[in-house]
Amino acid sequence: MLNDKIKQLVETCIARISNIDEMSANDLQKIKSESLGKNSELQNMLKSMRDLSPEERPAFGQLVNEARKTLESAFAEAEAKMKEKVLNEKLQKETVDITLPYQSVSCEERGHLHPVNLVANEIMDIFKGLGFEVLEGPEIETDYYCFEALNIPKNHPARDAQDTFYIAEDIVLRTHTSPNQVRVMEKKQPPIKMLCPGKVYRSDDDASHSPMFHQIEGLVVDKNVTLCDLMGTLETFAQSLFNEQTKARFRPSFFPFTEPSVEVDLTCSNCGGKGCKLCKGTGWIEVLGAGMVNPKVLENCGIDSTKYTGYAFGMGLERIAMIKYGIPNIKLFFENDVRFLKQFR
Amino acid sequence: MKALLSWIKDYVDVDVDVQTLCDKLVGIGFEVEEVIYLGENIENVVAGRIEKIDRHPDADKLIVCQINVGDEMLQIVTGANNVKEGDIVPVAKHGSKLPNGMSIKKGKLRGVESFGMLCSGEELCITNDNYPGADVYGILILDKDTPIGMDIKPVLGLDDYVLDIGITSNRPDCQSIIGIAREVAVALGKQFKMPDYSYTTDNSTSVNDLVNVEVSATDLCPTYLMAGVKDVKIAKSPLWMTRRLKAVGLHGISNMVDITNYVLWEMGQPMHAFDHDDIKDNQIIVRRAQDGEQIVPFDEKTYVLDNDVLVIADKERAVGLAGIMGGRNSGIKETTKTVVFEAAEFRKENIRKSSRKLGIRSDSSARFEKGVNSYMTRLALARAMQLCQQLGCGTCVDGLIDLSVKECKKTLLTFKYARIKKLLGISVPKDVVINILQTLGIQTTIENNVVSCLIPEYRDDLERDCDIIEEIIRVYGYDHITPTLLEKASITKGGKTKRQVYIDKAKEVLTGIGANEIITYAFFGKSSVDKLLAPQDSELYNLIRITNPLGEEVSCMRTTLVPGMLSILATNQSRANQSATLFEFGKAFKPHSLPLTELPDEVETLTIGLYGKGDFFLLKGIIAFMLKELGCEFDVVRSKETYLHPGISADIIVNDEKIGCFGEVHPQVAKNFELAQTTYIASIDFDKLSKHANQAVSYKAIAKFPAVERDLSLVVNDDVAVGDLIKASKQNIHILEEVKLFDVYKGNQVEQGKKSVSLSFKFRSENKTLTDNEIEKQMKKILSTLQNNFDAKLR
């Protein structure tokens, strides 16, 4: 008898709150207090328990409690729906006529490019003037373009130097912009003068490294291209980017895709070569890596290495920006605080 | 590569100071990463003789020593109990410094003056490897022949330098003292001499009597050599040897083991010493491991191997992981009587793979990974035998087991002399070329303008003319290179691609209206898409995963730039930056299928975000400005993007194609990204936009006749879009130049559910002045269109 009553109570209540759409939040609240509140029928039934025999009480108590739980979860669900409905109604009410004419745009001060792109643009402008085309390549690369074609075979120790993010066995996030050298040379016979800016990735994240950063790569392949041309090009570039007095210095180094390979130092833009904190007293700052394109790479791309020579260089744009603007920490580039961004022009 | 200066000096005469030497090495391509002086931080410590010891008058545990330090007698109070009169000990005088950071001053101990301190080995940061007895608890007792008053650093062998030299991966031959010494000789223009590797043998026994070797995996082991030593006396190595090992980061174990380490460092050839008695049936087999085979190397862990791992085995079991670590079952111990040395060349790729797979890295595997040379293998084995004889470790037996699949010889490389100038751009005189190459050990002649080079066996990196030319210029000096600017190269046209030009144009507009450019990481976590309330089947969930990410939140390539922009806006809000208008260009990565089998599409995407000033219509204005500059017109329709406010958002339609969307950030999304202020965002597929962009401009004549304006106020239903009214008015009326909205009114003056819209119409003809009549006619037409289509009423 009582069991049926409880069952019916629950069913009626659930039926009452089943149609949220036609109800207000207040309605729902009211039903809730009627069904579960102090003076609710359920509470009254609980009070009536004292009329039962001690044997009957536990079973009945459990029944009422179960009913309460069922109702509570039904209300929780209804309330969530109600909340969504109220939000949607609010959003509905806020609806604007999106076809209205736009606001005229004015501003107190110009915005600026990100310092990395500011530097990239400056570099591209310099090299465009020297006849370089800007050609971009994919950031997700095949192992072949990123390594093999550049004379870095699998299991070669040179791969240790670049902590690679892998997507699949033969697909990587490019660790440098050099793969685009190969892509361009495969498609095009000399003369080639190209510049490739872009994002590169290495699994390295500490105070002085960011897992994503930017490089710009330069490549020239033609008849009669020499190491002296590389030196001249980079010196011209450095003088345009920093100042007229800037000199370049080569130090022997090794990259699998160039031979000879050099590290290029520039006279310190801060002290002009006298020696300061920035250049650790040496007067020189290590800025980029370069070299004469390894004939193996030319051959991999179908270019006659007996006829053509070439040079390639690559540099980190964050590093250039840090030197040029005196930015102390690579992390600042990716925090994008407007007070930082506004400073560069 | 750590190289001890005195060790280098065994093989080349170094007559310059350390700094000059380092500069010279850098000049020829060897970066000196660190110079460590072994006696760093030991100052004013000398050898002194204890002439007299008295009890301390007031302390039972202290003694008072009178010490002769050469030029004076010092009274020093000490608590040590291992000294006696006549002992020579290290004396830290007043004002001295010790490597553990202590500085010693004179003072009084329980009322008795003390002018310094006697030092233990520990206080001098040395071990038995540096000086016998250094590990003893108590004062270090020096040899009784030590000169009184002598600085302690040379006494302990600490007056020496370790150069930590960066070796590029093309020069594995320089991963050794002799390799460095060879380059030092080149840098200083000195003669290099090889270590002594001659020894005599006892002909009564042959190594073939000791072991029989079989190499079954010649693909992984092209060279395998063995030599034997009998009547072995295991003992400590001499001080000069343990000092050198200590200086480069090793330590002395026993003569036979130390010799293998010494040769590894000196010659760059990993060696292994087997206890002959542990080799079952005198049989050594170099073979691939069986799948599941187990081994316990020196590190005492058990490793389960597979067929790709090379092992050294006897008849029954593996006795070593080839090139990585010896087995515990066959190593040198105090009871060892007969030793067989192994020197081999194992394939570097295989060692690298196995070492990584098993997670064991040793000095040996590190060296093999870089590549060893079979020529050096022979010299190294001979050097080990010579050292055995020199140290009196035992008797060298006759013979050498030599299983090599290739012959080791010098190779001839020829190229045209003109090639040097062709690559470098400068001429290097022939005699200079010959001279440089000779000092590098490359026998060279130039005849008929052809350079012929005989490449030494240890220079595997010299394969082509450009490799030789690099050798020439690095020694000749890069300062000979004179800058030229592609004078003989072709003229080429520089420039950017169309897309780049469009991007530049867009950036120009955006910065012009005060927006700053941001750059965010191209990876994010799946939760970034969740936060956008994207439906489960959204293509934003087609995430390309990085297999070795730095963390879950940077584990996927972004499919949208929106989370990056919202996070940066939130950062700026939390830093109390009152307002910001930002934009970003970057790639969104869209795979064709997952997991990735081909490269995905990289979609150039533009996001614009703003808060603090402006609203939906300002953002619309920014987009309109930009699109106009790119030669595009656009329409808006209500957007269904889940991350945008449903009532304050729009899709951008150009030529019937959706190219993006913009609007207020959905309040729930704003909460997810912790955006405290109302924020607006746009996301545009710039590749799609670029297709519609049009840079062609053709001149239109400037109007000669005056314009006439008319206004119209209409009442329409609230849900009629003003844009639709304007569009409809323009239809079929070619003299209508412009329609402008000047007011929208809702309130008491108009019926509920309606609004009043006031429009201004501007008419102009290209060839005459318009009359009132003509304009009235057109206005009627417009009114009737609006009445018919929108149930508009004149107000």
CSV table of N, CA, C and O in Angstrom, one decimal, chain A residues 91 94-100 102-103 107 109-112 114 117 131-132 134 136 139-140 155 160 164 166 183 193 201 210 212 222 226-229 232 252 254 259-261 296 299 336-339, chain B residues 27 29 169-170 352 422-424 463-464 467 470 482 484 486 490 492 494-495 500 511 513-522 547-548 572 575 577 587 599 602 615 617 620-621 624 638 645 647 722-723:
chain,number,residue,atom,x,y,z
A,91,LEU,N,21.6,34.0,-24.0
A,91,LEU,CA,22.4,34.3,-25.2
A,91,LEU,C,21.4,34.7,-26.3
A,91,LEU,O,21.7,35.6,-27.1
A,94,GLU,N,20.6,38.2,-26.1
A,94,GLU,CA,21.7,39.1,-26.4
A,94,GLU,C,21.9,39.2,-27.9
A,94,GLU,O,22.8,39.9,-28.3
A,95,THR,N,21.2,38.3,-28.6
A,95,THR,CA,21.5,38.2,-30.1
A,95,THR,C,21.4,39.6,-30.8
A,95,THR,O,20.6,40.4,-30.5
A,96,VAL,N,22.4,39.8,-31.6
A,96,VAL,CA,22.5,41.1,-32.3
A,96,VAL,C,22.2,40.9,-33.8
A,96,VAL,O,22.3,39.7,-34.3
A,97,ASP,N,21.9,41.9,-34.5
A,97,ASP,CA,21.8,41.8,-36.0
A,97,ASP,C,23.2,41.9,-36.5
A,97,ASP,O,23.8,43.0,-36.6
A,98,ILE,N,23.7,40.7,-36.9
A,98,ILE,CA,25.1,40.7,-37.3
A,98,ILE,C,25.4,41.4,-38.7
A,98,ILE,O,26.5,41.6,-39.0
A,99,THR,N,24.3,41.7,-39.4
A,99,THR,CA,24.5,42.4,-40.7
A,99,THR,C,24.6,43.9,-40.5
A,99,THR,O,24.9,44.6,-41.5
A,100,LEU,N,24.4,44.4,-39.3
A,100,LEU,CA,24.6,45.8,-39.1
A,100,LEU,C,26.0,46.3,-39.5
A,100,LEU,O,26.9,45.5,-39.4
A,102,TYR,N,29.7,47.6,-39.8
A,102,TYR,CA,30.8,47.5,-38.8
A,102,TYR,C,31.1,48.9,-38.2
A,102,TYR,O,30.8,49.9,-38.8
A,103,GLN,N,31.8,48.8,-37.1
A,103,GLN,CA,32.2,50.0,-36.5
A,103,GLN,C,33.5,50.5,-37.2
A,103,GLN,O,34.3,49.7,-37.7
A,107,CYS,N,42.7,53.8,-34.0
A,107,CYS,CA,43.5,53.4,-32.9
A,107,CYS,C,44.5,54.5,-32.6
A,107,CYS,O,44.8,55.3,-33.4
A,109,GLU,N,47.6,53.9,-31.4
A,109,GLU,CA,49.0,53.6,-31.9
A,109,GLU,C,48.9,52.4,-32.7
A,109,GLU,O,48.1,51.5,-32.6
A,110,ARG,N,49.9,52.3,-33.6
A,110,ARG,CA,50.0,51.2,-34.5
A,110,ARG,C,50.3,49.9,-33.7
A,110,ARG,O,51.0,50.0,-32.7
A,111,GLY,N,49.9,48.8,-34.2
A,111,GLY,CA,50.4,47.5,-33.7
A,111,GLY,C,51.7,47.1,-34.3
A,111,GLY,O,52.2,47.8,-35.2
A,112,HIS,N,52.3,46.1,-33.8
A,112,HIS,CA,53.6,45.7,-34.4
A,112,HIS,C,53.6,44.2,-34.7
A,112,HIS,O,52.9,43.4,-34.1
A,114,HIS,N,55.4,40.6,-34.5
A,114,HIS,CA,56.2,39.9,-33.5
A,114,HIS,C,57.6,40.1,-33.8
A,114,HIS,O,58.0,40.0,-35.0
A,117,ASN,N,59.2,37.8,-36.4
A,117,ASN,CA,58.8,38.1,-37.8
A,117,ASN,C,59.4,39.4,-38.3
A,117,ASN,O,59.6,39.6,-39.4
A,131,GLY,N,68.4,39.0,-54.9
A,131,GLY,CA,67.8,38.1,-55.9
A,131,GLY,C,67.4,36.8,-55.3
A,131,GLY,O,67.2,35.8,-56.0
A,132,PHE,N,67.1,36.7,-54.0
A,132,PHE,CA,66.6,35.5,-53.4
A,132,PHE,C,65.1,35.4,-53.4
A,132,PHE,O,64.4,36.4,-53.1
A,134,VAL,N,61.7,33.8,-51.8
A,134,VAL,CA,61.3,33.2,-50.5
A,134,VAL,C,60.4,32.0,-50.7
A,134,VAL,O,59.3,32.2,-51.4
A,136,GLU,N,58.7,28.5,-48.9
A,136,GLU,CA,58.4,27.9,-47.7
A,136,GLU,C,58.2,26.4,-47.9
A,136,GLU,O,57.8,25.9,-48.9
A,139,GLU,N,56.1,22.0,-42.2
A,139,GLU,CA,56.7,21.8,-40.9
A,139,GLU,C,56.7,20.4,-40.4
A,139,GLU,O,57.5,20.0,-39.7
A,140,ILE,N,55.7,19.6,-40.9
A,140,ILE,CA,55.8,18.2,-40.7
A,140,ILE,C,56.4,17.6,-41.9
A,140,ILE,O,56.0,17.8,-43.0
A,155,ASN,N,70.5,6.3,-37.8
A,155,ASN,CA,71.5,5.8,-36.8
A,155,ASN,C,72.9,6.5,-37.0
A,155,ASN,O,73.9,6.0,-36.5
A,160,ASP,N,71.9,12.6,-33.2
A,160,ASP,CA,71.9,12.9,-31.7
A,160,ASP,C,71.8,14.4,-31.4
A,160,ASP,O,71.3,14.8,-30.4
A,164,THR,N,64.7,15.0,-32.0
A,164,THR,CA,63.6,15.0,-33.0
A,164,THR,C,62.3,14.6,-32.3
A,164,THR,O,62.3,13.7,-31.6
A,166,TYR,N,59.0,12.8,-33.1
A,166,TYR,CA,58.5,11.9,-34.2
A,166,TYR,C,57.0,11.9,-34.2
A,166,TYR,O,56.4,11.9,-33.1
A,183,ARG,N,63.8,20.0,-51.2
A,183,ARG,CA,62.5,20.2,-52.0
A,183,ARG,C,62.7,21.1,-53.1
A,183,ARG,O,62.2,20.9,-54.2
A,193,LYS,N,68.4,30.7,-56.0
A,193,LYS,CA,68.8,31.6,-54.9
A,193,LYS,C,67.5,31.6,-54.0
A,193,LYS,O,66.5,32.2,-54.4
A,201,TYR,N,61.3,22.4,-34.8
A,201,TYR,CA,60.9,21.8,-33.5
A,201,TYR,C,62.1,20.9,-33.0
A,201,TYR,O,62.6,20.1,-33.8
A,210,SER,N,63.6,26.4,-26.5
A,210,SER,CA,62.2,26.3,-26.7
A,210,SER,C,61.9,25.2,-27.6
A,210,SER,O,62.6,25.0,-28.6
A,212,MET,N,59.8,24.8,-29.8
A,212,MET,CA,59.5,25.4,-31.1
A,212,MET,C,60.2,26.7,-31.3
A,212,MET,O,60.2,27.5,-30.3
A,222,ASP,N,74.7,27.5,-58.2
A,222,ASP,CA,74.9,28.1,-59.6
A,222,ASP,C,76.3,27.7,-60.0
A,222,ASP,O,77.0,27.1,-59.2
A,226,THR,N,81.3,30.4,-54.7
A,226,THR,CA,82.4,30.0,-53.9
A,226,THR,C,82.2,30.4,-52.4
A,226,THR,O,81.3,31.1,-52.1
A,227,LEU,N,83.1,29.9,-51.6
A,227,LEU,CA,83.1,30.2,-50.2
A,227,LEU,C,83.3,31.7,-50.0
A,227,LEU,O,82.8,32.3,-49.0
A,228,CYS,N,84.1,32.4,-50.9
A,228,CYS,CA,84.2,33.9,-50.8
A,228,CYS,C,82.9,34.5,-51.0
A,228,CYS,O,82.6,35.5,-50.3
A,229,ASP,N,82.0,34.0,-51.9
A,229,ASP,CA,80.7,34.5,-52.1
A,229,ASP,C,79.8,34.4,-50.8
A,229,ASP,O,79.0,35.2,-50.4
A,232,GLY,N,81.0,37.0,-48.5
A,232,GLY,CA,80.5,38.3,-48.9
A,232,GLY,C,79.0,38.5,-48.7
A,232,GLY,O,78.6,39.5,-48.2
A,252,PRO,N,86.0,26.7,-38.6
A,252,PRO,CA,85.7,25.4,-39.2
A,252,PRO,C,84.7,24.7,-38.3
A,252,PRO,O,84.8,24.7,-37.1
A,254,PHE,N,81.3,21.3,-38.6
A,254,PHE,CA,80.9,20.2,-39.4
A,254,PHE,C,79.4,20.1,-39.5
A,254,PHE,O,78.7,20.2,-38.4
A,259,GLU,N,80.1,21.0,-47.0
A,259,GLU,CA,81.5,20.7,-47.0
A,259,GLU,C,82.3,21.6,-47.9
A,259,GLU,O,82.1,21.6,-49.1
A,260,PRO,N,83.2,22.5,-47.4
A,260,PRO,CA,83.5,22.7,-46.0
A,260,PRO,C,82.3,23.3,-45.3
A,260,PRO,O,81.4,24.0,-45.9
A,261,SER,N,82.3,23.1,-43.9
A,261,SER,CA,81.2,23.7,-43.1
A,261,SER,C,81.9,24.7,-42.1
A,261,SER,O,83.0,24.5,-41.7
A,296,LYS,N,77.2,15.5,-52.3
A,296,LYS,CA,76.2,14.4,-52.2
A,296,LYS,C,74.8,14.9,-52.1
A,296,LYS,O,73.9,14.2,-52.7
A,299,GLU,N,73.7,15.8,-55.6
A,299,GLU,CA,73.4,14.6,-56.4
A,299,GLU,C,72.1,14.0,-56.0
A,299,GLU,O,71.4,13.5,-56.8
A,336,ASN,N,54.0,36.4,-25.2
A,336,ASN,CA,53.1,37.3,-25.9
A,336,ASN,C,52.4,38.3,-25.1
A,336,ASN,O,51.3,38.6,-25.2
A,337,ASP,N,53.1,38.8,-24.1
A,337,ASP,CA,52.6,39.9,-23.3
A,337,ASP,C,52.6,41.2,-24.1
A,337,ASP,O,53.6,41.5,-24.7
A,338,VAL,N,51.4,41.9,-24.2
A,338,VAL,CA,51.3,43.0,-25.0
A,338,VAL,C,52.4,44.1,-24.7
A,338,VAL,O,52.9,44.8,-25.6
A,339,ARG,N,52.8,44.1,-23.4
A,339,ARG,CA,53.8,45.1,-23.0
A,339,ARG,C,55.2,44.8,-23.7
A,339,ARG,O,56.0,45.6,-23.9
B,27,GLY,N,90.8,27.3,-34.1
B,27,GLY,CA,91.1,27.8,-35.4
B,27,GLY,C,91.1,26.7,-36.5
B,27,GLY,O,90.8,26.9,-37.6
B,29,GLY,N,89.1,24.0,-36.1
B,29,GLY,CA,87.8,23.3,-36.0
B,29,GLY,C,87.6,22.4,-34.8
B,29,GLY,O,86.7,21.6,-34.8
B,169,SER,N,81.0,15.0,-35.5
B,169,SER,CA,80.7,13.6,-35.7
B,169,SER,C,81.5,13.0,-36.9
B,169,SER,O,81.5,11.8,-37.1
B,170,ASN,N,82.1,13.9,-37.8
B,170,ASN,CA,82.8,13.4,-38.9
B,170,ASN,C,84.3,13.0,-38.5
B,170,ASN,O,85.0,12.5,-39.3
B,352,ARG,N,74.8,1.3,-31.7
B,352,ARG,CA,73.9,2.4,-31.3
B,352,ARG,C,72.5,1.8,-31.0
B,352,ARG,O,71.9,2.2,-30.0
B,422,LYS,N,87.7,26.8,-57.4
B,422,LYS,CA,86.3,26.8,-57.7
B,422,LYS,C,85.4,26.7,-56.5
B,422,LYS,O,84.4,27.4,-56.4
B,423,LEU,N,85.8,26.0,-55.5
B,423,LEU,CA,85.0,25.9,-54.3
B,423,LEU,C,85.3,27.0,-53.3
B,423,LEU,O,84.3,27.6,-52.7
B,424,LEU,N,86.5,27.4,-53.1
B,424,LEU,CA,86.9,28.4,-52.1
B,424,LEU,C,86.8,29.8,-52.6
B,424,LEU,O,86.5,30.7,-51.8
B,463,GLU,N,86.4,11.4,-48.2
B,463,GLU,CA,85.9,10.6,-49.3
B,463,GLU,C,86.0,11.3,-50.7
B,463,GLU,O,86.0,10.7,-51.7
B,464,ARG,N,85.9,12.6,-50.7
B,464,ARG,CA,85.8,13.4,-51.9
B,464,ARG,C,86.7,14.6,-51.9
B,464,ARG,O,87.2,15.0,-50.9
B,467,ASP,N,86.1,17.2,-49.3
B,467,ASP,CA,86.6,16.9,-47.9
B,467,ASP,C,88.1,17.3,-47.8
B,467,ASP,O,88.5,17.8,-46.8
B,470,GLU,N,88.3,21.1,-47.7
B,470,GLU,CA,88.0,21.6,-46.3
B,470,GLU,C,89.3,21.4,-45.4
B,470,GLU,O,89.6,22.3,-44.6
B,482,THR,N,88.3,36.1,-48.8
B,482,THR,CA,87.9,37.5,-49.0
B,482,THR,C,86.5,37.6,-49.5
B,482,THR,O,86.1,36.9,-50.4
B,484,THR,N,83.3,38.2,-51.5
B,484,THR,CA,82.8,38.7,-52.8
B,484,THR,C,81.3,38.5,-52.8
B,484,THR,O,80.8,37.7,-52.0
B,486,LEU,N,78.8,37.1,-55.1
B,486,LEU,CA,78.2,36.4,-56.2
B,486,LEU,C,78.5,37.1,-57.6
B,486,LEU,O,77.6,37.1,-58.4
B,490,SER,N,74.6,33.9,-61.8
B,490,SER,CA,73.5,34.4,-62.6
B,490,SER,C,72.7,35.5,-61.9
B,490,SER,O,72.6,35.4,-60.7
B,492,THR,N,69.2,36.7,-60.7
B,492,THR,CA,68.0,36.0,-60.4
B,492,THR,C,67.0,37.0,-59.9
B,492,THR,O,67.4,38.1,-59.4
B,494,GLY,N,64.4,38.1,-57.2
B,494,GLY,CA,64.0,37.8,-55.9
B,494,GLY,C,62.6,38.1,-55.6
B,494,GLY,O,62.0,38.8,-56.4
B,495,GLY,N,62.0,37.6,-54.6
B,495,GLY,CA,60.7,38.0,-54.2
B,495,GLY,C,59.9,37.0,-53.4
B,495,GLY,O,60.5,35.9,-53.0
B,500,GLN,N,52.5,34.8,-49.7
B,500,GLN,CA,53.3,35.6,-48.7
B,500,GLN,C,53.0,37.1,-48.9
B,500,GLN,O,52.9,37.8,-47.9
B,511,THR,N,48.3,45.5,-38.3
B,511,THR,CA,49.2,46.3,-37.4
B,511,THR,C,48.7,47.8,-37.5
B,511,THR,O,48.8,48.5,-36.5
B,513,ILE,N,45.8,49.0,-37.7
B,513,ILE,CA,44.6,49.3,-36.8
B,513,ILE,C,45.0,49.0,-35.4
B,513,ILE,O,44.1,49.0,-34.5
B,514,GLY,N,46.3,48.8,-35.1
B,514,GLY,CA,46.7,48.7,-33.7
B,514,GLY,C,46.8,47.3,-33.1
B,514,GLY,O,47.0,47.1,-31.9
B,515,ALA,N,46.7,46.3,-34.0
B,515,ALA,CA,46.8,44.9,-33.5
B,515,ALA,C,48.3,44.5,-33.4
B,515,ALA,O,49.1,44.9,-34.3
B,516,ASN,N,48.7,43.7,-32.4
B,516,ASN,CA,50.0,43.2,-32.3
B,516,ASN,C,50.1,41.7,-32.7
B,516,ASN,O,49.1,41.0,-32.3
B,517,GLU,N,51.1,41.3,-33.3
B,517,GLU,CA,51.2,40.0,-33.7
B,517,GLU,C,51.8,39.1,-32.6
B,517,GLU,O,52.7,39.5,-31.9
B,518,ILE,N,51.2,37.9,-32.5
B,518,ILE,CA,51.7,36.9,-31.5
B,518,ILE,C,52.2,35.7,-32.2
B,518,ILE,O,51.8,35.4,-33.4
B,519,ILE,N,53.0,34.9,-31.5
B,519,ILE,CA,53.4,33.5,-32.0
B,519,ILE,C,53.2,32.6,-30.9
B,519,ILE,O,53.7,32.8,-29.8
B,520,THR,N,52.4,31.5,-31.1
B,520,THR,CA,52.2,30.5,-30.1
B,520,THR,C,52.7,29.2,-30.5
B,520,THR,O,52.9,29.0,-31.7
B,521,TYR,N,52.8,28.2,-29.6
B,521,TYR,CA,53.3,26.9,-30.0
B,521,TYR,C,52.3,26.2,-30.9
B,521,TYR,O,51.1,26.4,-30.8
B,522,ALA,N,52.9,25.5,-31.8
B,522,ALA,CA,52.0,24.8,-32.8
B,522,ALA,C,51.5,23.5,-32.3
B,522,ALA,O,50.9,22.7,-33.0
B,547,THR,N,54.9,11.2,-31.1
B,547,THR,CA,55.1,9.9,-30.3
B,547,THR,C,55.9,10.2,-29.1
B,547,THR,O,55.9,9.4,-28.1
B,548,ASN,N,56.8,11.2,-29.1
B,548,ASN,CA,57.6,11.5,-27.9
B,548,ASN,C,57.5,12.9,-27.5
B,548,ASN,O,58.4,13.7,-27.5
B,572,ASN,N,47.2,37.8,-20.9
B,572,ASN,CA,47.3,39.3,-20.8
B,572,ASN,C,46.2,39.9,-19.9
B,572,ASN,O,46.5,40.8,-19.2
B,575,ARG,N,47.4,39.5,-16.4
B,575,ARG,CA,48.5,40.4,-16.0
B,575,ARG,C,48.0,41.8,-16.0
B,575,ARG,O,48.9,42.7,-16.1
B,577,ASN,N,46.7,43.7,-18.1
B,577,ASN,CA,46.8,44.5,-19.4
B,577,ASN,C,45.4,44.9,-19.8
B,577,ASN,O,44.6,44.0,-20.1
B,587,LYS,N,50.2,27.7,-38.9
B,587,LYS,CA,49.6,26.5,-39.6
B,587,LYS,C,48.7,25.7,-38.7
B,587,LYS,O,49.0,25.5,-37.6
B,599,LEU,N,52.1,13.2,-45.6
B,599,LEU,CA,52.1,14.5,-44.9
B,599,LEU,C,50.7,15.1,-44.9
B,599,LEU,O,50.0,15.0,-45.9
B,602,GLU,N,48.8,21.6,-44.4
B,602,GLU,CA,49.2,22.6,-43.4
B,602,GLU,C,48.4,23.9,-43.8
B,602,GLU,O,48.8,24.5,-44.8
B,615,ASP,N,34.0,45.8,-29.8
B,615,ASP,CA,33.0,44.7,-29.7
B,615,ASP,C,32.9,43.9,-31.0
B,615,ASP,O,33.8,44.0,-31.8
B,617,PHE,N,31.2,44.5,-33.6
B,617,PHE,CA,31.2,45.3,-34.8
B,617,PHE,C,32.6,45.9,-35.1
B,617,PHE,O,32.9,46.3,-36.2
B,620,LYS,N,34.3,43.1,-36.7
B,620,LYS,CA,33.8,43.0,-38.1
B,620,LYS,C,34.4,44.1,-38.9
B,620,LYS,O,34.8,43.8,-40.1
B,621,GLY,N,34.6,45.2,-38.3
B,621,GLY,CA,35.3,46.3,-39.1
B,621,GLY,C,36.7,46.0,-39.4
B,621,GLY,O,37.2,46.2,-40.6
B,624,ALA,N,36.6,43.6,-42.2
B,624,ALA,CA,36.2,44.2,-43.5
B,624,ALA,C,37.3,45.0,-44.1
B,624,ALA,O,37.6,45.0,-45.3
B,638,ARG,N,24.8,33.7,-39.8
B,638,ARG,CA,24.9,33.3,-38.4
B,638,ARG,C,25.8,32.0,-38.3
B,638,ARG,O,25.7,31.1,-39.1
B,645,HIS,N,29.6,32.8,-29.2
B,645,HIS,CA,28.2,33.1,-28.7
B,645,HIS,C,27.3,33.0,-29.9
B,645,HIS,O,27.4,33.6,-30.9
B,647,GLY,N,24.4,34.1,-30.6
B,647,GLY,CA,23.7,35.3,-31.1
B,647,GLY,C,24.6,36.4,-31.6
B,647,GLY,O,24.2,37.4,-32.2
B,722,VAL,N,19.2,44.1,-41.1
B,722,VAL,CA,19.4,45.4,-41.8
B,722,VAL,C,20.2,45.2,-43.1
B,722,VAL,O,20.0,45.8,-44.2
B,723,GLY,N,21.2,44.3,-43.0
B,723,GLY,CA,22.0,44.0,-44.2
B,723,GLY,C,21.1,43.5,-45.4
B,723,GLY,O,21.4,43.8,-46.5
